[in-house]
Short mmCIF file of C-alpha atoms in Angstrom, two decimals:
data_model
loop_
_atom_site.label_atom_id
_atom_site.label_comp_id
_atom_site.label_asym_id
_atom_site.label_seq_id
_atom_site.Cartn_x
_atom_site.Cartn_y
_atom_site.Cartn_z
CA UNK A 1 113.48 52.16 130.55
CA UNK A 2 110.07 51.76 131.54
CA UNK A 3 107.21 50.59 130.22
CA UNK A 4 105.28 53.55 129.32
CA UNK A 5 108.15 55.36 127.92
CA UNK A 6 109.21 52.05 125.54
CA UNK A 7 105.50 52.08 124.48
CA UNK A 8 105.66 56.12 123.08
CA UNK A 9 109.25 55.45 122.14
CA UNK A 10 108.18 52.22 119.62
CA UNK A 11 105.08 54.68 118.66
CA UNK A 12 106.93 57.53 117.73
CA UNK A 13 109.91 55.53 116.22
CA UNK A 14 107.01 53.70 113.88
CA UNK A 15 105.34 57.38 112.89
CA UNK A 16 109.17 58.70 112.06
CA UNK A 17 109.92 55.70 109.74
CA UNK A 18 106.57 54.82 108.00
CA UNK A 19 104.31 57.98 108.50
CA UNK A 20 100.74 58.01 109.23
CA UNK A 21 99.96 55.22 107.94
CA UNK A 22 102.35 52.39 109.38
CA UNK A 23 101.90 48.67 108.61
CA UNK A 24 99.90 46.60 111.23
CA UNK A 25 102.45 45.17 113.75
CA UNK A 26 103.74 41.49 112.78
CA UNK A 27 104.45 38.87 115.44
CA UNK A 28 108.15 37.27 114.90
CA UNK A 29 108.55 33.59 114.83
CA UNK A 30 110.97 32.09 117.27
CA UNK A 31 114.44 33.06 117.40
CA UNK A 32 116.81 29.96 115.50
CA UNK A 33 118.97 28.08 117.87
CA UNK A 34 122.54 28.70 117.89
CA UNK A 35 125.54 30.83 119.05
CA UNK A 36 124.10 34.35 119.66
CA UNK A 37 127.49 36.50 118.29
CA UNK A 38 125.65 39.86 118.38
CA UNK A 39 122.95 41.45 120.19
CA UNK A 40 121.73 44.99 120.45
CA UNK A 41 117.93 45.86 121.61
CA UNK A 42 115.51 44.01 119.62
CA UNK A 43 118.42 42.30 116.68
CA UNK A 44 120.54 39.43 117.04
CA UNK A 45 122.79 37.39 114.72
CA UNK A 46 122.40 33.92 115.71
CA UNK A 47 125.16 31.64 114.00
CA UNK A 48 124.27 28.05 113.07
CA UNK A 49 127.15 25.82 111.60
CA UNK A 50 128.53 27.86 108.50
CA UNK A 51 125.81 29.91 108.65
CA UNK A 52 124.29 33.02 110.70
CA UNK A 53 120.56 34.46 110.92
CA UNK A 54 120.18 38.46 111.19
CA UNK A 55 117.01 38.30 113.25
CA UNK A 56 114.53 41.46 114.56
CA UNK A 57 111.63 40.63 117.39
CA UNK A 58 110.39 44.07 116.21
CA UNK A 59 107.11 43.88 115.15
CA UNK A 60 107.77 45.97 112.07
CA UNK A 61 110.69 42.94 111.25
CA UNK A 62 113.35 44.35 109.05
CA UNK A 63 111.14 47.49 106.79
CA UNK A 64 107.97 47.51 105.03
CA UNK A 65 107.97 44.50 102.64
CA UNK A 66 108.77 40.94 103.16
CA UNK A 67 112.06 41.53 101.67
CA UNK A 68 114.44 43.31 103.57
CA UNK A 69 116.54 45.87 101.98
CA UNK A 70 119.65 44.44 103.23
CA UNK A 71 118.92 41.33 101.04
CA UNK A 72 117.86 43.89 97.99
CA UNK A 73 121.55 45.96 98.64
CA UNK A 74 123.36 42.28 98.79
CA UNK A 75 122.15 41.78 95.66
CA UNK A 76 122.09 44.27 93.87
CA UNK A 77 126.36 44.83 94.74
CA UNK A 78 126.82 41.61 94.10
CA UNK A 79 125.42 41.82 90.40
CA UNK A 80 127.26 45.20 89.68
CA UNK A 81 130.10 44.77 91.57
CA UNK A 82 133.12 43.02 93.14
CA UNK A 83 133.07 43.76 96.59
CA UNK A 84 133.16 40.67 98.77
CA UNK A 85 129.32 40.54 100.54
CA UNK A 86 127.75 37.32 102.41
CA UNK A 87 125.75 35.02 99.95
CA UNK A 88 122.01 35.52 100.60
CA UNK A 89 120.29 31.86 101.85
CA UNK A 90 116.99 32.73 102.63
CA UNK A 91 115.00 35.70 103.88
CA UNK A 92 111.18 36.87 105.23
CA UNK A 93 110.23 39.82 107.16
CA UNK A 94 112.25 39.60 110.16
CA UNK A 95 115.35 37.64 109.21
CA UNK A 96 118.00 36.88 106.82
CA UNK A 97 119.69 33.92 106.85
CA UNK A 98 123.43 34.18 105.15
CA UNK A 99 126.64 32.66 105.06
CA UNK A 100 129.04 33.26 107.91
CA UNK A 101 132.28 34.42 106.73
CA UNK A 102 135.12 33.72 108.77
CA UNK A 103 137.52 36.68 110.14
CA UNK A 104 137.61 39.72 112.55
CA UNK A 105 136.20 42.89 112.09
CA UNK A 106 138.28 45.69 111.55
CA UNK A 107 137.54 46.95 114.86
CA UNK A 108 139.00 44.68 116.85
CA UNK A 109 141.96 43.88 114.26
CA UNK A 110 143.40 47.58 113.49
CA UNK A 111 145.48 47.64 116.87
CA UNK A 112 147.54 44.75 116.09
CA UNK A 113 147.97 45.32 111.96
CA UNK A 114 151.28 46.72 110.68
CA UNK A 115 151.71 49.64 108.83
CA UNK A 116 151.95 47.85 105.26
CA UNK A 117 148.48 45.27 106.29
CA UNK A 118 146.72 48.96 106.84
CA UNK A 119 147.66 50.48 103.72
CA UNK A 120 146.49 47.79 101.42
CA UNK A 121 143.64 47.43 103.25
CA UNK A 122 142.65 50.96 102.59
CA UNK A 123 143.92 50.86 99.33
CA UNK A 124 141.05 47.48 99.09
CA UNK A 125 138.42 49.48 100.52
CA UNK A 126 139.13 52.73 98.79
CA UNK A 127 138.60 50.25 95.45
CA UNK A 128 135.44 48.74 96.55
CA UNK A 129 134.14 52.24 97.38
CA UNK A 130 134.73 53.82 94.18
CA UNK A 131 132.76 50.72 92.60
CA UNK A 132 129.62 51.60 94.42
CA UNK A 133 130.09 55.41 93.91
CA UNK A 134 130.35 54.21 90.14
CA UNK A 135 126.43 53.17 90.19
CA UNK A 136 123.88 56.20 89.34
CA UNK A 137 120.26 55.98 90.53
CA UNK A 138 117.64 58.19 89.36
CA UNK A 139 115.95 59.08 92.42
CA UNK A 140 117.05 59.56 96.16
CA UNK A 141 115.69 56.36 98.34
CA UNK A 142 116.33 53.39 99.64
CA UNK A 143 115.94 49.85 96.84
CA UNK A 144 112.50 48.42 98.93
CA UNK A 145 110.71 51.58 98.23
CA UNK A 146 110.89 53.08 102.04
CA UNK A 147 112.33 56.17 101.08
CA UNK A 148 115.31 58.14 102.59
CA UNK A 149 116.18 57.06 105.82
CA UNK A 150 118.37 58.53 108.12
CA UNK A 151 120.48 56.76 110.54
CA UNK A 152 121.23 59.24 113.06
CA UNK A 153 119.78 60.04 116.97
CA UNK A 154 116.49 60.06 115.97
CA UNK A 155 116.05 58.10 113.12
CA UNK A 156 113.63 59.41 110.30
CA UNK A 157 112.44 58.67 107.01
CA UNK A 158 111.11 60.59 104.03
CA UNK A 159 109.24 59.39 100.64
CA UNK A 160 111.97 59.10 97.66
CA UNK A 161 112.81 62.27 96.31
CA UNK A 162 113.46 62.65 92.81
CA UNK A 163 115.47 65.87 92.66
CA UNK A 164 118.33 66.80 95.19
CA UNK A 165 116.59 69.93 95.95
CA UNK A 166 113.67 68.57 97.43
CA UNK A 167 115.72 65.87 99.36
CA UNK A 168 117.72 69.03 101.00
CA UNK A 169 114.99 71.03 101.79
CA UNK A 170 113.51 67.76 103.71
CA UNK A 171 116.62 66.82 105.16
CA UNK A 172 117.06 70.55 106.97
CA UNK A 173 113.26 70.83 108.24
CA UNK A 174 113.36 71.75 111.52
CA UNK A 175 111.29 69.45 114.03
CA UNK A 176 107.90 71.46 114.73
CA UNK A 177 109.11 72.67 118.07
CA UNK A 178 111.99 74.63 116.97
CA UNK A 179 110.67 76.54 114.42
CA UNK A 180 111.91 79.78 116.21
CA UNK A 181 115.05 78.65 114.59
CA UNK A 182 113.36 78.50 110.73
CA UNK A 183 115.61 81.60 109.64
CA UNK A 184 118.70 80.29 110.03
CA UNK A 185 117.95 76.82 108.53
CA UNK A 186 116.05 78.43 105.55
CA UNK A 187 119.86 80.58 105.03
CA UNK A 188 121.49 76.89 104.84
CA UNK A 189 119.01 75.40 102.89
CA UNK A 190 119.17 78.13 100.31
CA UNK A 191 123.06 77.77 99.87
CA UNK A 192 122.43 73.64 99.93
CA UNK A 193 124.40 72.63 95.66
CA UNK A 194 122.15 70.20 94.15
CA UNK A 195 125.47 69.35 91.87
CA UNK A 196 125.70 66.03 94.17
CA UNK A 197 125.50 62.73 92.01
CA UNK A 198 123.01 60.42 93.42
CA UNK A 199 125.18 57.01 94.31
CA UNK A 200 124.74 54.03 96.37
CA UNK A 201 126.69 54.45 99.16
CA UNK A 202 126.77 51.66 101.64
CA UNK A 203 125.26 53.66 104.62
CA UNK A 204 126.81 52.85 107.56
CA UNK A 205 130.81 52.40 106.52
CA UNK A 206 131.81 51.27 110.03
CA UNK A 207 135.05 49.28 110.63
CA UNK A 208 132.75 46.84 112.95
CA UNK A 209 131.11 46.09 109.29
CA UNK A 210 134.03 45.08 107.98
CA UNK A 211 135.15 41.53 107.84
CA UNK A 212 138.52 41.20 107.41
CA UNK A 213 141.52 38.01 107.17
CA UNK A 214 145.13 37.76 106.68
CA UNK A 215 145.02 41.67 105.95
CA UNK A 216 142.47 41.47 103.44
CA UNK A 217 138.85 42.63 103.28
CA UNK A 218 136.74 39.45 102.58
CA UNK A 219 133.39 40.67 103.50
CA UNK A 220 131.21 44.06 103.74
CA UNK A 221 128.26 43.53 106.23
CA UNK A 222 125.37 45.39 107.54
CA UNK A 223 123.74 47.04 103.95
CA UNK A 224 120.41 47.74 105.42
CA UNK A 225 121.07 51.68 105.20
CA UNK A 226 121.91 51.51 101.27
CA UNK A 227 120.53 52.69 98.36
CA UNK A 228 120.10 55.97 96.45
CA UNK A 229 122.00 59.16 97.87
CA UNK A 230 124.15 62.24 97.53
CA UNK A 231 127.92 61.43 97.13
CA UNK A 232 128.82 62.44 100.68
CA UNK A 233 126.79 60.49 102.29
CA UNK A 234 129.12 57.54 103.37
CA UNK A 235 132.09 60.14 104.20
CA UNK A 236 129.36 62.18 106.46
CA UNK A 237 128.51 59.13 108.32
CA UNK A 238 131.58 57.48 108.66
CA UNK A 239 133.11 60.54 110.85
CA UNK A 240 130.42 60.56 113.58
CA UNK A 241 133.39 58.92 115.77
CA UNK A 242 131.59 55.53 116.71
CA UNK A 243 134.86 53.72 116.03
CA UNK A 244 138.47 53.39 117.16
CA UNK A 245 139.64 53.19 113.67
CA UNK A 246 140.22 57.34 112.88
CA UNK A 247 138.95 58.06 108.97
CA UNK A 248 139.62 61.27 109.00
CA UNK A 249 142.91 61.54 109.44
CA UNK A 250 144.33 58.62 107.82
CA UNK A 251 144.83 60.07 104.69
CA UNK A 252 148.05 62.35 106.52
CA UNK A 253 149.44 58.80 107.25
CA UNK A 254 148.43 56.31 104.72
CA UNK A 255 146.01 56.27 101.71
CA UNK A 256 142.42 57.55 102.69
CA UNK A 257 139.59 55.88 101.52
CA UNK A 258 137.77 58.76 100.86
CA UNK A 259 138.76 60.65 97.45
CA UNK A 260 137.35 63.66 98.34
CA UNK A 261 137.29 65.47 101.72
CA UNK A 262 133.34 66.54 101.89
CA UNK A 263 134.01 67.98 105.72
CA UNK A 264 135.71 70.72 104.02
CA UNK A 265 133.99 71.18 100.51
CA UNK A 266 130.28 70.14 101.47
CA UNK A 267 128.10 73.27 103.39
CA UNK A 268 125.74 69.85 103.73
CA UNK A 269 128.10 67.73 105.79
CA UNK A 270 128.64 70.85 107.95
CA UNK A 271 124.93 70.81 108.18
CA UNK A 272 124.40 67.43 109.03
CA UNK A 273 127.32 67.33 111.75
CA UNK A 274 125.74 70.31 113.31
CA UNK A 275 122.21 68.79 113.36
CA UNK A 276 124.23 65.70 115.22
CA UNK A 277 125.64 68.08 117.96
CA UNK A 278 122.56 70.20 118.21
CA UNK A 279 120.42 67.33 118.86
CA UNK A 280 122.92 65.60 121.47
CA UNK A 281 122.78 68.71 123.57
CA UNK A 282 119.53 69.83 122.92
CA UNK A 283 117.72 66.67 123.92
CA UNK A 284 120.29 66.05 127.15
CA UNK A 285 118.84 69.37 128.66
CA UNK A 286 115.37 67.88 127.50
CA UNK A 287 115.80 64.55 129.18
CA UNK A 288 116.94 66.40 132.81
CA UNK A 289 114.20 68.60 132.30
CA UNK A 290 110.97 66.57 131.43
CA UNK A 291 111.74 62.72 131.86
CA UNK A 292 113.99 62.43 135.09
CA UNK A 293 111.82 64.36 137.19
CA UNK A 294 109.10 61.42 136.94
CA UNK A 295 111.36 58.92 137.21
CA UNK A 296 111.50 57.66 141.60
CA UNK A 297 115.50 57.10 142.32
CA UNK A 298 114.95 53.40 141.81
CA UNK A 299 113.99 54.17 138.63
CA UNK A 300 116.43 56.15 137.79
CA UNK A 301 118.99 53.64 138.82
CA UNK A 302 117.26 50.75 137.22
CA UNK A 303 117.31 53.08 133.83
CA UNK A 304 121.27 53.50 133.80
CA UNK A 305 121.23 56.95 135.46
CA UNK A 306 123.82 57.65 138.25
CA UNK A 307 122.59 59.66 140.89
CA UNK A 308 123.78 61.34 143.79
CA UNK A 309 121.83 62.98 146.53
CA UNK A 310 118.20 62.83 144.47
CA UNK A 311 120.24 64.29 141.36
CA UNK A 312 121.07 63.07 138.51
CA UNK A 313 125.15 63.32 137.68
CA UNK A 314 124.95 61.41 134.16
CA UNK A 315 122.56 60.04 131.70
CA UNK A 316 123.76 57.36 129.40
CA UNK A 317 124.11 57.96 125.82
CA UNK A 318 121.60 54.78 125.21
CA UNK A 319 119.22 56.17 127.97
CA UNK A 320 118.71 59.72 125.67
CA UNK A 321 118.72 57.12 122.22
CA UNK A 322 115.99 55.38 123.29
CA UNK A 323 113.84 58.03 125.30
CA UNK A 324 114.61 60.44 122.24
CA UNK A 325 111.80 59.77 120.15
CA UNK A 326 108.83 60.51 122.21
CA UNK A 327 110.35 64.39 123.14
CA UNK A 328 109.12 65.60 120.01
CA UNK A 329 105.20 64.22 120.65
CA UNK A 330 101.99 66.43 121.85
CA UNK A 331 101.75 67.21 125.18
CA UNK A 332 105.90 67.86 125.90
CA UNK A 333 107.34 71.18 126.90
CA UNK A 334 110.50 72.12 124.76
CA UNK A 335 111.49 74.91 127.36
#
């Protein structure tokens, strides 16, 4: 991606997450030596020994105070719960030093587990999940104060909402350039049950954030999306289908570790799936129609876009991630 469009991207990403007001950008400190085991944009996890560093060059580091949610969340689950979680060493703004816990992720071991080391595995996790749907909060955000944040396409972030009305009729606002389509989100929102128990759902239930050894869980990683939300929320976002491991349909085979099946009972986790799909398509006809055209074909090849004959054939699910953001400021033509 260029430069220009990783500048409005970080600009627009910053406006989504902290509002008007964000907090003056922070320069990191050097990245620890060691074994780099993950890497993704900005974020690595460096490991060190018997230890690993969760590290962010982003000049907002890891939120908006010098304690990271994630190291809030680890806390706070370990006090109130049993679930196995990584023991906090040491944290600032843009890190978070940890124990490394030995293992695979269930990712990578679910191919080669029998049938009896999947069941009890489920039967683990549908245990530790019922312990942190146990824990009632009083208001819908995240533990450092940021609000509800979304974790989806384009992520976004609202103050913490005390009611579960007011956190709905957020959560459905349309972006300002689609307001043509205000009727039909004002039907949803008026059918949206505020009979949802505010929980602390984990955020991001992902079988790549989940440690596990001899066919036992032994850690739960990656809590930076917890805190305070509706009961569906970890079932909504564990079926967007980034995963080999198949939620959904487990429960027709072995124990599910959902105990109830919100895709089916929850008008909001209809919602939010359609939002998903909407967006996917909505912003791929976007990208073809405002960003490629600007981009020279050495561009467009250096940006992940395959091209034949001056036209682009495909655009990369990371290219339309990244680029997302800046659609949706002044100046850019929705069609």
């Amino acid at each position: 991606m260029s430069s220009r469009l990783r500048d409005m991207a970080l600009r627009d990403q910053r406006k989504a997450l902290f509002g008007d007001f964000p907090p003056s950008p922070r320069k990191a400190s050097p990245c620890p030596e060691g074994e780099v085991i993950y890497g993704c944009l900005n974020r690595s996890v460096v490991r060190h020994g018997n230890i690993v560093t969760k590290y962010t060059k982003h000049p907002d580091g890891m939120g908006v105070n010098d304690q990271p949610n994630e190291v809030l969340a680890l806390q706070f689950v370990k006090d109130h719960t049993t679930l196995p979680v990584p023991k906090v060493i040491s944290s600032d703004w843009d890190r978070i030093t940890m124990e490394y816990v030995q293992g695979q992720t269930l990712k990578e071991a679910w191919p080669s587990l029998e049938y009896r080391q999947r069941s009890e595995i489920l039967v683990q996790l549908k245990d530790y999940l019922a312990q942190i749907r146990s824990l009632k909060g009083l208001y819908l955000g995240r533990l450092d104060g940021q609000g509800v944040v979304v974790p989806s396409i384009m992520t976004r972030s609202g103050s913490p909402f005390p009611t579960m009305t007011e956190f709905h009729d957020w959560l459905v606002r349309p972006p300002k350039r689609i307001r043509e389509q205000s009727v039909y989100w004002h039907q949803i929102t008026t059918q949206l049950g505020v009979e949802y128990p505010i929980v602390f759902p984990h955020g991001d239930i992902s079988p790549r954030n989940i440690i596990v050894r001899d066919g036992h869980i032994v850690a739960r990683l990656d809590w930076e999306w917890a805190g305070w939300y509706p009961e569906y929320w970890d079932y909504v976002f564990a079926m967007r289908g980034l995963d080999n491991v198949d939620w959904e349909t487990l429960g027709s085979h072995i124990p599910s570790p959902f105990t109830s099946r919100h895709d089916l009972d929850s008008r909001v986790t209809i919602l939010i799936k359609h939002w998903l799909r909407h967006f996917e398509q909505l912003i791929y006809q976007i990208l073809l129609n405002t960003v490629v055209p600007l981009l020279s074909l050495e561009s467009m090849r250096n940006n992940g876009l395959e091209t034949f004959e001056g036209k682009v054939l495909t655009v990369p699910a990371a290219v339309i991630f990244s680029t997302l953001p800046h659609l949706y400021s002044p100046g850019v033509n929705m069609g």
